[in-house]
PDB file of C-alpha atoms and ligand atoms in Angstrom:
ATOM      1  CA  MET A 184       0.000   0.000   0.000  1.00  0.00           C
ATOM      2  CA  ARG A 185       1.309   3.506  -0.856  1.00  0.00           C
ATOM      3  CA  ARG A 186       1.676   6.180   1.777  1.00  0.00           C
ATOM      4  CA  PRO A 187      -1.047   8.846   1.565  1.00  0.00           C
ATOM      5  CA  ASP A 188       1.504  11.405   0.308  1.00  0.00           C
ATOM      6  CA  GLN A 189       2.551   9.226  -2.664  1.00  0.00           C
ATOM      7  CA  ILE A 190       1.117   9.349  -6.177  1.00  0.00           C
ATOM      8  CA  VAL A 191      -1.151   6.532  -7.345  1.00  0.00           C
ATOM      9  CA  HIS A 192       0.511   5.848 -10.712  1.00  0.00           C
ATOM     10  CA  SER A 193       0.484   2.158 -11.700  1.00  0.00           C
ATOM     11  CA  ARG A 194       2.218   0.043 -14.341  1.00  0.00           C
ATOM     12  CA  ALA A 195      -0.858  -2.256 -14.518  1.00  0.00           C
ATOM     13  CA  ARG A 196      -2.010  -2.914 -18.094  1.00  0.00           C
ATOM     14  CA  VAL A 197      -4.892  -5.202 -19.079  1.00  0.00           C
ATOM     15  CA  THR A 198      -5.734  -5.921 -22.708  1.00  0.00           C
ATOM     16  CA  SER A 199      -7.367  -8.827 -24.521  1.00  0.00           C
ATOM     17  CA  ARG A 200      -3.872 -10.205 -25.421  1.00  0.00           C
ATOM     18  CA  TYR A 201      -2.005  -9.750 -22.122  1.00  0.00           C
ATOM     19  CA  ALA A 202      -2.125  -8.368 -18.617  1.00  0.00           C
ATOM     20  CA  LEU A 203       0.761  -7.006 -16.529  1.00  0.00           C
ATOM     21  CA  MET A 204      -0.333  -6.535 -12.931  1.00  0.00           C
ATOM     22  CA  PRO A 205       1.864  -5.609  -9.944  1.00  0.00           C
ATOM     23  CA  MET A 206       0.873  -7.498  -6.767  1.00  0.00           C
ATOM     24  CA  GLU A 207       0.076  -4.261  -4.911  1.00  0.00           C
ATOM     25  CA  GLY A 208      -3.043  -3.841  -7.077  1.00  0.00           C
ATOM     26  CA  PHE A 209      -4.774  -7.048  -5.972  1.00  0.00           C
ATOM     27  CA  PRO A 210      -7.057  -6.592  -2.986  1.00  0.00           C
ATOM     28  CA  PRO A 211      -7.133  -9.684  -0.757  1.00  0.00           C
ATOM     29  CA  SER A 212     -10.238 -11.848  -0.748  1.00  0.00           C
ATOM     30  CA  ARG A 213     -11.293 -15.069   0.973  1.00  0.00           C
ATOM     31  CA  LEU A 214     -12.081 -18.416  -0.563  1.00  0.00           C
ATOM     32  CA  PRO A 215     -14.053 -21.320   0.893  1.00  0.00           C
ATOM     33  CA  GLY A 216     -11.671 -23.930   2.250  1.00  0.00           C
ATOM     34  CA  TRP A 217      -8.882 -21.470   2.982  1.00  0.00           C
ATOM     35  CA  GLY A 218     -10.169 -20.156   6.332  1.00  0.00           C
ATOM     36  CA  ASP A 219      -8.618 -16.809   7.281  1.00  0.00           C
ATOM     37  CA  ALA A 220      -6.076 -16.914   4.469  1.00  0.00           C
ATOM     38  CA  GLU A 221      -5.796 -13.882   2.208  1.00  0.00           C
ATOM     39  CA  VAL A 222      -6.220 -14.842  -1.432  1.00  0.00           C
ATOM     40  CA  PHE A 223      -5.135 -12.810  -4.485  1.00  0.00           C
ATOM     41  CA  VAL A 224      -6.655 -14.090  -7.724  1.00  0.00           C
ATOM     42  CA  LEU A 225      -4.162 -13.366 -10.507  1.00  0.00           C
ATOM     43  CA  ALA A 226      -5.577 -15.066 -13.595  1.00  0.00           C
ATOM     44  CA  SER A 227      -8.965 -16.523 -14.370  1.00  0.00           C
ATOM     45  CA  PRO A 228     -11.376 -16.997 -17.292  1.00  0.00           C
ATOM     46  CA  ARG A 229     -12.731 -13.525 -16.400  1.00  0.00           C
ATOM     47  CA  LEU A 230      -9.408 -12.150 -17.674  1.00  0.00           C
ATOM     48  CA  GLY A 231      -9.400 -14.363 -20.776  1.00  0.00           C
ATOM     49  CA  ALA A 232      -7.154 -17.100 -19.339  1.00  0.00           C
ATOM     50  CA  GLU A 233      -7.999 -20.783 -19.665  1.00  0.00           C
ATOM     51  CA  PHE A 234      -6.658 -21.475 -16.157  1.00  0.00           C
ATOM     52  CA  VAL A 235      -6.948 -20.030 -12.666  1.00  0.00           C
ATOM     53  CA  GLU A 236      -3.894 -18.873 -10.738  1.00  0.00           C
ATOM     54  CA  TYR A 237      -3.788 -17.292  -7.293  1.00  0.00           C
ATOM     55  CA  VAL A 238      -1.533 -16.460  -4.380  1.00  0.00           C
ATOM     56  CA  VAL A 239      -2.611 -17.505  -0.879  1.00  0.00           C
ATOM     57  CA  ASP A 240      -1.176 -16.160   2.359  1.00  0.00           C
ATOM     58  CA  LEU A 241      -1.899 -18.926   4.845  1.00  0.00           C
ATOM     59  CA  PRO A 242      -1.448 -17.602   8.417  1.00  0.00           C
ATOM     60  CA  ALA A 243       0.834 -19.403  10.893  1.00  0.00           C
ATOM     61  CA  SER A 244      -0.599 -22.716  12.191  1.00  0.00           C
ATOM     62  CA  SER A 245      -3.681 -22.557   9.986  1.00  0.00           C
ATOM     63  CA  THR A 246      -4.965 -25.020   7.426  1.00  0.00           C
ATOM     64  CA  GLY A 247      -6.294 -24.456   3.924  1.00  0.00           C
ATOM     65  CA  ARG A 248      -7.495 -26.641   1.118  1.00  0.00           C
ATOM     66  CA  ALA A 249      -7.696 -26.072  -2.632  1.00  0.00           C
ATOM     67  CA  GLU A 250     -11.184 -26.738  -3.949  1.00  0.00           C
ATOM     68  CA  ARG A 251     -11.692 -30.091  -5.629  1.00  0.00           C
ATOM     69  CA  LYS A 252     -13.245 -29.777  -9.082  1.00  0.00           C
ATOM     70  CA  GLN A 253     -13.963 -32.698 -11.375  1.00  0.00           C
ATOM     71  CA  GLY A 254     -11.302 -33.050 -14.066  1.00  0.00           C
ATOM     72  CA  VAL A 255      -9.132 -30.200 -12.744  1.00  0.00           C
ATOM     73  CA  GLU A 256      -5.462 -30.614 -11.800  1.00  0.00           C
ATOM     74  CA  THR A 257      -3.733 -28.408  -9.226  1.00  0.00           C
ATOM     75  CA  PHE A 258      -0.155 -27.157  -9.081  1.00  0.00           C
ATOM     76  CA  TYR A 259       1.298 -25.529  -5.951  1.00  0.00           C
ATOM     77  CA  TYR A 260       4.581 -23.743  -5.298  1.00  0.00           C
ATOM     78  CA  VAL A 261       5.767 -22.314  -1.982  1.00  0.00           C
ATOM     79  CA  LEU A 262       6.775 -18.697  -2.598  1.00  0.00           C
ATOM     80  CA  SER A 263       7.819 -18.138   1.026  1.00  0.00           C
ATOM     81  CA  GLY A 264       7.457 -19.590   4.512  1.00  0.00           C
ATOM     82  CA  ARG A 265       7.195 -23.137   5.736  1.00  0.00           C
ATOM     83  CA  GLY A 266       4.559 -25.757   6.365  1.00  0.00           C
ATOM     84  CA  ARG A 267       3.500 -29.173   5.212  1.00  0.00           C
ATOM     85  CA  VAL A 268       0.949 -30.987   3.129  1.00  0.00           C
ATOM     86  CA  ASN A 269      -1.798 -31.806   5.620  1.00  0.00           C
ATOM     87  CA  GLY A 270      -1.953 -35.411   6.788  1.00  0.00           C
ATOM     88  CA  THR A 271       1.551 -36.186   5.531  1.00  0.00           C
ATOM     89  CA  ALA A 272       5.109 -35.708   6.694  1.00  0.00           C
ATOM     90  CA  ASN A 273       5.767 -33.862   3.438  1.00  0.00           C
ATOM     91  CA  GLU A 274       7.611 -30.731   4.669  1.00  0.00           C
ATOM     92  CA  LEU A 275       7.259 -27.584   2.582  1.00  0.00           C
ATOM     93  CA  THR A 276       9.852 -24.824   2.388  1.00  0.00           C
ATOM     94  CA  THR A 277      10.346 -21.958  -0.062  1.00  0.00           C
ATOM     95  CA  GLY A 278      10.663 -23.617  -3.477  1.00  0.00           C
ATOM     96  CA  SER A 279       8.708 -26.809  -2.685  1.00  0.00           C
ATOM     97  CA  PHE A 280       6.171 -27.682  -5.367  1.00  0.00           C
ATOM     98  CA  GLY A 281       3.732 -30.359  -6.440  1.00  0.00           C
ATOM     99  CA  LEU A 282       1.250 -31.253  -9.140  1.00  0.00           C
ATOM    100  CA  VAL A 283      -1.904 -33.063  -8.035  1.00  0.00           C
ATOM    101  CA  PRO A 284      -3.700 -34.991 -10.809  1.00  0.00           C
ATOM    102  CA  PRO A 285      -7.417 -34.387 -11.458  1.00  0.00           C
ATOM    103  CA  ASP A 286      -8.775 -37.530  -9.819  1.00  0.00           C
ATOM    104  CA  ALA A 287      -6.731 -37.222  -6.593  1.00  0.00           C
ATOM    105  CA  GLU A 288      -7.826 -35.652  -3.308  1.00  0.00           C
ATOM    106  CA  ALA A 289      -7.490 -31.847  -3.434  1.00  0.00           C
ATOM    107  CA  PRO A 290      -4.280 -30.793  -1.672  1.00  0.00           C
ATOM    108  CA  SER A 291      -4.561 -29.347   1.803  1.00  0.00           C
ATOM    109  CA  PHE A 292      -1.819 -27.383   3.555  1.00  0.00           C
ATOM    110  CA  VAL A 293      -0.784 -26.417   7.106  1.00  0.00           C
ATOM    111  CA  ALA A 294       1.432 -23.382   7.689  1.00  0.00           C
ATOM    112  CA  ALA A 295       4.209 -23.725  10.291  1.00  0.00           C
ATOM    113  CA  ASP A 296       3.834 -21.981  13.691  1.00  0.00           C
ATOM    114  CA  SER A 297       6.661 -19.625  12.754  1.00  0.00           C
ATOM    115  CA  GLY A 298       4.759 -17.491  10.221  1.00  0.00           C
ATOM    116  CA  THR A 299       2.683 -17.099   7.089  1.00  0.00           C
ATOM    117  CA  MET A 300       3.227 -19.508   4.204  1.00  0.00           C
ATOM    118  CA  ARG A 301       2.726 -17.877   0.786  1.00  0.00           C
ATOM    119  CA  LEU A 302       1.584 -20.347  -1.872  1.00  0.00           C
ATOM    120  CA  LEU A 303       1.098 -20.017  -5.607  1.00  0.00           C
ATOM    121  CA  ILE A 304      -1.806 -22.212  -6.740  1.00  0.00           C
ATOM    122  CA  LEU A 305      -2.763 -22.985 -10.322  1.00  0.00           C
ATOM    123  CA  HIS A 306      -5.814 -24.931 -11.505  1.00  0.00           C
ATOM    124  CA  LYS A 307      -6.137 -26.268 -15.048  1.00  0.00           C
ATOM    125  CA  ARG A 308      -8.706 -28.544 -16.645  1.00  0.00           C
ATOM    126  CA  TYR A 309      -6.701 -31.678 -17.494  1.00  0.00           C
ATOM    127  CA  GLU A 310      -6.654 -32.630 -21.174  1.00  0.00           C
ATOM    128  CA  SER A 311      -6.301 -36.378 -21.573  1.00  0.00           C
ATOM    129  CA  ALA A 312      -4.228 -37.779 -24.434  1.00  0.00           C
ATOM    130  CA  PRO A 313      -5.645 -40.877 -26.116  1.00  0.00           C
ATOM    131  CA  ASP A 314      -3.029 -43.681 -26.326  1.00  0.00           C
ATOM    132  CA  HIS A 315      -0.918 -42.134 -23.575  1.00  0.00           C
ATOM    133  CA  ALA A 316      -0.550 -42.764 -19.863  1.00  0.00           C
ATOM    134  CA  ALA A 317      -3.190 -41.319 -17.558  1.00  0.00           C
ATOM    135  CA  ALA A 318      -2.559 -38.163 -15.530  1.00  0.00           C
ATOM    136  CA  VAL A 319       0.015 -38.502 -12.797  1.00  0.00           C
ATOM    137  CA  GLY A 320       1.344 -36.119 -10.174  1.00  0.00           C
ATOM    138  CA  CYS A 321       4.805 -35.061  -9.076  1.00  0.00           C
ATOM    139  CA  THR A 322       6.452 -33.298  -6.146  1.00  0.00           C
ATOM    140  CA  GLY A 323       9.856 -31.753  -5.656  1.00  0.00           C
ATOM    141  CA  HIS A 324      11.964 -28.809  -4.604  1.00  0.00           C
ATOM    142  CA  VAL A 325      13.421 -26.206  -6.930  1.00  0.00           C
ATOM    143  CA  ASP A 326      16.911 -26.737  -5.442  1.00  0.00           C
ATOM    144  CA  ASP A 327      16.870 -30.323  -6.734  1.00  0.00           C
ATOM    145  CA  VAL A 328      15.878 -29.386 -10.298  1.00  0.00           C
ATOM    146  CA  ALA A 329      18.786 -29.035 -12.733  1.00  0.00           C
ATOM    147  CA  ALA A 330      19.179 -25.603 -14.331  1.00  0.00           C
ATOM    148  CA  GLU A 331      19.776 -26.327 -18.026  1.00  0.00           C
ATOM    149  CA  VAL A 332      21.579 -23.860 -20.269  1.00  0.00           C
ATOM    150  CA  TRP A 333      18.954 -22.390 -22.551  1.00  0.00           C
ATOM    151  CA  ALA A 334      19.365 -21.305 -26.186  1.00  0.00           C
ATOM    152  CA  ASP A 335      23.122 -22.055 -26.053  1.00  0.00           C
ATOM    153  CA  ASN A 336      23.626 -19.154 -23.648  1.00  0.00           C
ATOM    154  CA  PRO A 337      24.974 -20.046 -20.174  1.00  0.00           C
ATOM    155  CA  SER A 338      23.575 -16.718 -18.943  1.00  0.00           C
ATOM    156  CA  SER A 339      20.023 -17.993 -19.464  1.00  0.00           C
ATOM    157  CA  ARG A 340      19.003 -21.141 -17.610  1.00  0.00           C
ATOM    158  CA  LEU A 341      15.755 -23.091 -17.449  1.00  0.00           C
ATOM    159  CA  GLN A 342      14.437 -25.360 -14.697  1.00  0.00           C
ATOM    160  CA  ALA A 343      11.504 -27.566 -15.732  1.00  0.00           C
ATOM    161  CA  LEU A 344       9.641 -28.438 -12.526  1.00  0.00           C
ATOM    162  CA  ILE A 345       7.249 -30.878 -14.246  1.00  0.00           C
ATOM    163  CA  PRO A 346       8.737 -33.705 -16.344  1.00  0.00           C
ATOM    164  CA  ASP A 347       8.479 -33.207 -20.100  1.00  0.00           C
ATOM    165  CA  ASP A 348       6.362 -36.326 -20.620  1.00  0.00           C
ATOM    166  CA  PRO A 349       3.103 -36.738 -22.589  1.00  0.00           C
ATOM    167  CA  ALA A 350       1.310 -37.766 -19.376  1.00  0.00           C
ATOM    168  CA  PHE A 351       1.550 -34.083 -18.376  1.00  0.00           C
ATOM    169  CA  ASP A 352      -0.362 -31.381 -20.223  1.00  0.00           C
ATOM    170  CA  MET A 353       1.312 -28.435 -18.524  1.00  0.00           C
ATOM    171  CA  ALA A 354       4.778 -27.104 -17.819  1.00  0.00           C
ATOM    172  CA  MET A 355       5.854 -24.974 -14.854  1.00  0.00           C
ATOM    173  CA  ASN A 356       9.322 -23.598 -15.540  1.00  0.00           C
ATOM    174  CA  ILE A 357      11.691 -21.193 -13.850  1.00  0.00           C
ATOM    175  CA  PHE A 358      13.851 -19.009 -16.068  1.00  0.00           C
ATOM    176  CA  THR A 359      16.989 -17.346 -14.709  1.00  0.00           C
ATOM    177  CA  PHE A 360      18.486 -14.556 -16.814  1.00  0.00           C
ATOM    178  CA  ASP A 361      21.735 -12.869 -15.856  1.00  0.00           C
ATOM    179  CA  PRO A 362      21.771  -9.059 -16.212  1.00  0.00           C
ATOM    180  CA  GLY A 363      21.634  -8.051 -19.881  1.00  0.00           C
ATOM    181  CA  CYS A 364      20.256 -11.449 -21.022  1.00  0.00           C
ATOM    182  CA  GLY A 365      16.782 -12.576 -21.931  1.00  0.00           C
ATOM    183  CA  LEU A 366      14.783 -14.115 -24.755  1.00  0.00           C
ATOM    184  CA  PRO A 367      16.813 -13.664 -27.964  1.00  0.00           C
ATOM    185  CA  ILE A 368      13.702 -13.480 -30.170  1.00  0.00           C
ATOM    186  CA  VAL A 369      10.108 -12.298 -30.022  1.00  0.00           C
ATOM    187  CA  GLU A 370       8.096 -15.492 -29.468  1.00  0.00           C
ATOM    188  CA  THR A 371       4.582 -15.969 -30.836  1.00  0.00           C
ATOM    189  CA  HIS A 372       3.017 -19.312 -29.940  1.00  0.00           C
ATOM    190  CA  VAL A 373      -0.256 -21.078 -29.363  1.00  0.00           C
ATOM    191  CA  MET A 374       0.487 -21.738 -25.679  1.00  0.00           C
ATOM    192  CA  GLU A 375      -0.691 -19.435 -22.901  1.00  0.00           C
ATOM    193  CA  HIS A 376       1.446 -18.193 -20.001  1.00  0.00           C
ATOM    194  CA  GLY A 377       0.821 -17.203 -16.398  1.00  0.00           C
ATOM    195  CA  LEU A 378       4.084 -15.690 -15.158  1.00  0.00           C
ATOM    196  CA  MET A 379       5.129 -14.728 -11.640  1.00  0.00           C
ATOM    197  CA  PHE A 380       8.252 -12.588 -11.258  1.00  0.00           C
ATOM    198  CA  LEU A 381      10.280 -14.064  -8.394  1.00  0.00           C
ATOM    199  CA  GLU A 382      13.426 -11.909  -8.504  1.00  0.00           C
ATOM    200  CA  GLY A 383      15.008  -9.002 -10.333  1.00  0.00           C
ATOM    201  CA  ARG A 384      13.669  -6.576 -12.872  1.00  0.00           C
ATOM    202  CA  GLY A 385      13.787  -5.916 -16.586  1.00  0.00           C
ATOM    203  CA  LEU A 386      11.821  -5.071 -19.692  1.00  0.00           C
ATOM    204  CA  TYR A 387       9.003  -7.285 -20.939  1.00  0.00           C
ATOM    205  CA  TYR A 388       7.863  -7.022 -24.558  1.00  0.00           C
ATOM    206  CA  LEU A 389       4.149  -7.710 -24.876  1.00  0.00           C
ATOM    207  CA  ASP A 390       2.200  -7.302 -28.110  1.00  0.00           C
ATOM    208  CA  GLY A 391       4.306  -4.463 -29.511  1.00  0.00           C
ATOM    209  CA  GLU A 392       5.358  -2.603 -26.363  1.00  0.00           C
ATOM    210  CA  TRP A 393       8.323  -2.796 -23.979  1.00  0.00           C
ATOM    211  CA  MET A 394       7.252  -2.432 -20.361  1.00  0.00           C
ATOM    212  CA  GLU A 395       9.116  -2.399 -17.056  1.00  0.00           C
ATOM    213  CA  ALA A 396       8.532  -5.496 -14.943  1.00  0.00           C
ATOM    214  CA  GLU A 397       9.912  -6.484 -11.561  1.00  0.00           C
ATOM    215  CA  GLN A 398       9.740  -8.887  -8.661  1.00  0.00           C
ATOM    216  CA  GLY A 399       6.132  -9.368  -7.515  1.00  0.00           C
ATOM    217  CA  ASP A 400       4.556  -8.665 -10.908  1.00  0.00           C
ATOM    218  CA  PHE A 401       2.187 -11.125 -12.551  1.00  0.00           C
ATOM    219  CA  ILE A 402       1.853 -11.375 -16.343  1.00  0.00           C
ATOM    220  CA  TRP A 403      -0.775 -13.246 -18.334  1.00  0.00           C
ATOM    221  CA  MET A 404      -0.055 -13.836 -22.026  1.00  0.00           C
ATOM    222  CA  ALA A 405      -2.821 -15.031 -24.341  1.00  0.00           C
ATOM    223  CA  PRO A 406      -2.067 -17.510 -27.155  1.00  0.00           C
ATOM    224  CA  TYR A 407      -0.010 -15.848 -29.906  1.00  0.00           C
ATOM    225  CA  CYS A 408       0.768 -12.777 -27.808  1.00  0.00           C
ATOM    226  CA  PRO A 409       4.157 -11.572 -29.134  1.00  0.00           C
ATOM    227  CA  GLN A 410       6.562 -11.719 -26.184  1.00  0.00           C
ATOM    228  CA  SER A 411      10.207 -11.163 -25.282  1.00  0.00           C
ATOM    229  CA  TYR A 412      12.283 -10.153 -22.257  1.00  0.00           C
ATOM    230  CA  VAL A 413      15.592  -8.640 -21.234  1.00  0.00           C
ATOM    231  CA  ALA A 414      16.907  -8.558 -17.657  1.00  0.00           C
ATOM    232  CA  ALA A 415      17.763  -4.898 -17.104  1.00  0.00           C
ATOM    233  CA  GLY A 416      18.543  -4.699 -13.383  1.00  0.00           C
ATOM    234  CA  PRO A 417      21.847  -5.233 -11.538  1.00  0.00           C
ATOM    235  CA  THR A 418      20.850  -8.722 -10.342  1.00  0.00           C
ATOM    236  CA  PRO A 419      19.558 -11.798 -12.243  1.00  0.00           C
ATOM    237  CA  THR A 420      15.886 -12.162 -13.070  1.00  0.00           C
ATOM    238  CA  LYS A 421      13.996 -15.270 -12.013  1.00  0.00           C
ATOM    239  CA  TYR A 422      10.428 -15.938 -13.119  1.00  0.00           C
ATOM    240  CA  LEU A 423       8.130 -18.904 -12.701  1.00  0.00           C
ATOM    241  CA  TYR A 424       5.732 -19.502 -15.572  1.00  0.00           C
ATOM    242  CA  TYR A 425       2.917 -21.800 -16.586  1.00  0.00           C
ATOM    243  CA  LYS A 426       2.552 -23.105 -20.125  1.00  0.00           C
ATOM    244  CA  ASN A 427       0.014 -25.553 -21.579  1.00  0.00           C
ATOM    245  CA  VAL A 428       1.956 -28.180 -23.550  1.00  0.00           C
ATOM    246  CA  ASN A 429       1.916 -31.621 -25.199  1.00  0.00           C
ATOM    247  CA  ARG A 430      -1.625 -31.530 -26.574  1.00  0.00           C
ATOM    248  CA  GLU A 431      -3.309 -30.928 -29.926  1.00  0.00           C
ATOM    249  CA  VAL A 432      -5.515 -27.865 -30.081  1.00  0.00           C
ATOM    250  CA  PRO A 433      -9.161 -28.984 -29.939  1.00  0.00           C
ATOM    251  CA  LEU A 434     -11.344 -28.018 -32.924  1.00  0.00           C
TER     252      LEU A 434
HETATM  253  O1  LIG B 629       8.640 -21.421 -22.859  1.00  0.00           O
HETATM  254  C1  LIG B 629       8.343 -20.306 -23.290  1.00  0.00           C
HETATM  255  O2  LIG B 629       7.445 -20.154 -24.114  1.00  0.00           O
HETATM  256  C2  LIG B 629       9.111 -19.085 -22.781  1.00  0.00           C
HETATM  257  N1  LIG B 629      10.350 -18.970 -23.532  1.00  0.00           N
HETATM  258  N2  LIG B 629       8.307 -17.876 -22.865  1.00  0.00           N
HETATM  259  C3  LIG B 629       8.567 -16.787 -22.076  1.00  0.00           C
HETATM  260  O3  LIG B 629       9.458 -16.804 -21.223  1.00  0.00           O
HETATM  261  N3  LIG B 629       7.769 -15.706 -22.262  1.00  0.00           N
HETATM  262 MN1  LIG B 630       6.667 -18.120 -24.342  1.00  0.00          MN
END
């Protein structure tokens, strides 16, 4: 929240092809199942997205559960804090993540006594692939995921949190770009993105315009939205992004 003596100017932009929205602009709301947690809905079909993504601040010692919806898979990522997956010994720390397949019990979380746990949650309707394995889940921690050199440039590295396997219809990746590096082309592709800036700052190119972006911003990119990026701050950029993958486009 700005101090009363500050101006109200915002970098938020919402169009039919993309949205760039700093976190400060999302008022907190509540959702059934999450108790007293503050919820910030980032992307939804109301925006034009074919998925739902939100941030939840789960207070210390409290429990929250993602809603179970038929045919919908759920991804979670711990942005900060500690806790565990309820009913298991599965400890969560910053960088823990998991994908829960559509027919499994909706994930439920408990925040540690020491403070709020901030979670990123993403729901997507699972698209089955005839002749391929059924949906499966995965769990892990970002520190255990190899950072692969991307586009032959050791200054840009990609961590794929979800295995690149036809059983999965979505990717959640973390890009790291050293200062001055970024995407070497303007991409235009059928896949959608929901992108959370984790660290750093730079310039994002969205549908014809370069815009400043920084830690805490959320960006939605519609299919075929022209996009590029360059890390323009003194420290590396890290962003976590969703992408629908591995499926034909339904007609
Ligand atoms: O995987 C991607 O499409 C990625 N290169 N896009 C992006 O970072 N905007
Ligand atoms: Mn892309």
